[in-house]
Coordinates of C-alpha atoms in Angstrom, one line a residue:
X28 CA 12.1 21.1 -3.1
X29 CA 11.7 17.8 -5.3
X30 CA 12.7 14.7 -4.3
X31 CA 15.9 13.6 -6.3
X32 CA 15.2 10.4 -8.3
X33 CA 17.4 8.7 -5.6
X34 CA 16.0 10.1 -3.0
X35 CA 12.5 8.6 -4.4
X36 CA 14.2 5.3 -4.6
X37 CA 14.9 5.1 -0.8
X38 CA 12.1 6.6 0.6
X39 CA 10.3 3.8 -1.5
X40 CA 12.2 1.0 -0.6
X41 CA 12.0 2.5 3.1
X42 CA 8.4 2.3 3.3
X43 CA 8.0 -1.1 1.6
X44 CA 10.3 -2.4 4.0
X45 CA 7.8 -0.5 6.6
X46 CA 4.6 -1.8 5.2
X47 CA 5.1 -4.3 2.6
X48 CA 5.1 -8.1 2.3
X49 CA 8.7 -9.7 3.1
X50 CA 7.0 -13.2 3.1
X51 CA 6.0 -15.5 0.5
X52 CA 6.8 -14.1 -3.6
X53 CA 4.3 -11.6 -3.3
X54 CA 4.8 -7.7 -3.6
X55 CA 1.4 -6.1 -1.6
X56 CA 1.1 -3.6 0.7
X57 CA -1.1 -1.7 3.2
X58 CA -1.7 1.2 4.7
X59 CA -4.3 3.6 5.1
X60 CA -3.0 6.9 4.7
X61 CA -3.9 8.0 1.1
X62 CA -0.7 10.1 0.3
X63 CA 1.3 7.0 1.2
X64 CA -0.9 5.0 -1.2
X65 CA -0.6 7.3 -3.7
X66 CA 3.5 7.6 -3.5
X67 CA 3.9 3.6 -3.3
X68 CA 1.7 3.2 -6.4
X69 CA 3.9 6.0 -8.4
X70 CA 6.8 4.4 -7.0
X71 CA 6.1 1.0 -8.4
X72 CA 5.0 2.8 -11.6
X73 CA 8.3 4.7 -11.4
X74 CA 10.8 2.2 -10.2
X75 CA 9.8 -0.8 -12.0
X76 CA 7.5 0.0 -15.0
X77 CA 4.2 -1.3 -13.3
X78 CA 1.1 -0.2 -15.3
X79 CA -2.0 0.9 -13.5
X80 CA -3.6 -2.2 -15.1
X81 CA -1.9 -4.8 -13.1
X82 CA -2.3 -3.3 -9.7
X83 CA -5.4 -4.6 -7.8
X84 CA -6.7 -3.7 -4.7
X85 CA -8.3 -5.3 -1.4
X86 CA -9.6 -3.5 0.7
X87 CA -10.4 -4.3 4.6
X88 CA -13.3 -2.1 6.6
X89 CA -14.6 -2.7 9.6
X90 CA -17.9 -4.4 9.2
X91 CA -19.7 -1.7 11.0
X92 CA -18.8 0.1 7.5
X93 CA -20.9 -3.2 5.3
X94 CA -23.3 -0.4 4.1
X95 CA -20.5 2.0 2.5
X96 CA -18.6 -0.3 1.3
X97 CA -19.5 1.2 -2.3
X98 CA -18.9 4.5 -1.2
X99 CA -15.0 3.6 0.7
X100 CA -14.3 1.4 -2.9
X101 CA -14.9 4.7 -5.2
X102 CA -13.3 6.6 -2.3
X103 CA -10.0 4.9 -2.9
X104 CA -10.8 4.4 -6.1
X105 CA -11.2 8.2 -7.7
X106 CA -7.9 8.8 -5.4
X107 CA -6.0 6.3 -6.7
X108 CA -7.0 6.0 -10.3
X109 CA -7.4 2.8 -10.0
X110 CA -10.7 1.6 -11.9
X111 CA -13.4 -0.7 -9.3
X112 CA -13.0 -3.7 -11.9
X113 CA -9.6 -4.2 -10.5
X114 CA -10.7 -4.3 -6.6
X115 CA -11.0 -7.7 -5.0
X116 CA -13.6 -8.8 -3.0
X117 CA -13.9 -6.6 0.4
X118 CA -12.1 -8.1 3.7
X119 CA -14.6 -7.2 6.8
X120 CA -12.8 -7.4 9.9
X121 CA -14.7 -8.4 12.7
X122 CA -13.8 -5.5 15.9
X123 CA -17.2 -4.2 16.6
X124 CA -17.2 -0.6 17.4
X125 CA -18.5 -0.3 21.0
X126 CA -19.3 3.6 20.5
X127 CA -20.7 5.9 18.1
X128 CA -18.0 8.5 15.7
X129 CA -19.2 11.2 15.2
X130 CA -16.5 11.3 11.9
X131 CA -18.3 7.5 11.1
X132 CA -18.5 9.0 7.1
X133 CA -14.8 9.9 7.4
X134 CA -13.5 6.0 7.5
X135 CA -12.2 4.8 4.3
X136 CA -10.3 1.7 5.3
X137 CA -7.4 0.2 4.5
X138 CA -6.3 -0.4 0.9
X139 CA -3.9 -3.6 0.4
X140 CA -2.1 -2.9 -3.1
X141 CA -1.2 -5.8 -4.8
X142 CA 1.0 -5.9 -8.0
X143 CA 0.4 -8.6 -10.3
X144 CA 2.8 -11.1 -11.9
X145 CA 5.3 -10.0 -9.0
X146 CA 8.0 -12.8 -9.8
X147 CA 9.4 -10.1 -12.0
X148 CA 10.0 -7.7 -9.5
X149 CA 9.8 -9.4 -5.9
X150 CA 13.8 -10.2 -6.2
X151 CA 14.7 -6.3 -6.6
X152 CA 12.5 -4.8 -4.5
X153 CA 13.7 -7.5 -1.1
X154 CA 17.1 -6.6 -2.8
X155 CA 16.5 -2.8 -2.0
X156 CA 14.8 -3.6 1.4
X157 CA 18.1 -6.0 2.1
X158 CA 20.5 -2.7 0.9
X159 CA 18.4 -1.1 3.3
X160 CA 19.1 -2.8 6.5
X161 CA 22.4 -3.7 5.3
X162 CA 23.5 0.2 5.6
X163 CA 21.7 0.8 8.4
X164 CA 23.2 -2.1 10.1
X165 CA 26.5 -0.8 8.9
X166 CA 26.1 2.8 11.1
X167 CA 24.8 1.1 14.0
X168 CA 28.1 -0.6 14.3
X169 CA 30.2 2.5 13.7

């Protein structure tokens, strides 16, 4: 069974509150499960008319990973549908692997997604982060 439109809005404002940015006036963020990914960038699309066009995307590899960095962008990128010119220049974090993966092709990262010009939409999506909590705070009390 679908998801009601409602139900969609929740969930979304659920995970932002999980894995978004509360900080600052941006509206990012990051996680590296692809199906989560995917439903965050419909649910911007969705929710608040965001085109594909004015997401961009950083991602962050471990910098054992340097040499398939090409490979993880059009990973994420072909899944996403997001084109490479809107990727952002690669963060490489610095935790050397002390043993070999056998699964060392299987890493993709993580993806931050970033909507541009997010003074447009920062103060409702907080807002539904804020309705959020405030509900849940409500039970908690009951």
């Amino acid at each position: 069974k679908m998801l009601t439109s409602r139900e969609r809005l929740l969930v979304g404002a659920a995970l932002y509150w999980a894995e978004g940015t509360k900080k600052g006036r941006r509206v990012d963020f990051c996680n590296s499960d692809p199906d989560l990914v995917k439903f965050m960038i419909s649910w911007f699309k969705e929710q608040f008319g965001i085109k594909n066009e004015e997401f961009r995307i950083q991602l962050g590899i471990n910098e054992d990973h340097v040499v398939r960095e090409n490979s993880v962008k059009k990973y994420w990128s072909n899944l996403i549908n997001i084109p490479l010119s809107q990727f952002t220049k690669t963060s490489f974090k610095h935790a050397r692997l002390k043993k070999i993966y056998q699964n060392f092709n299987e890493y993709f990262g993580t993806p931050k997604v970033y909507v541009s010009r997010p003074s447009r939409i920062h103060p409702k999506v907080l807002g539904l982060v804020k309705y959020l909590y405030k509900k849940q705070s409500q039970d908690i009390l009951r």
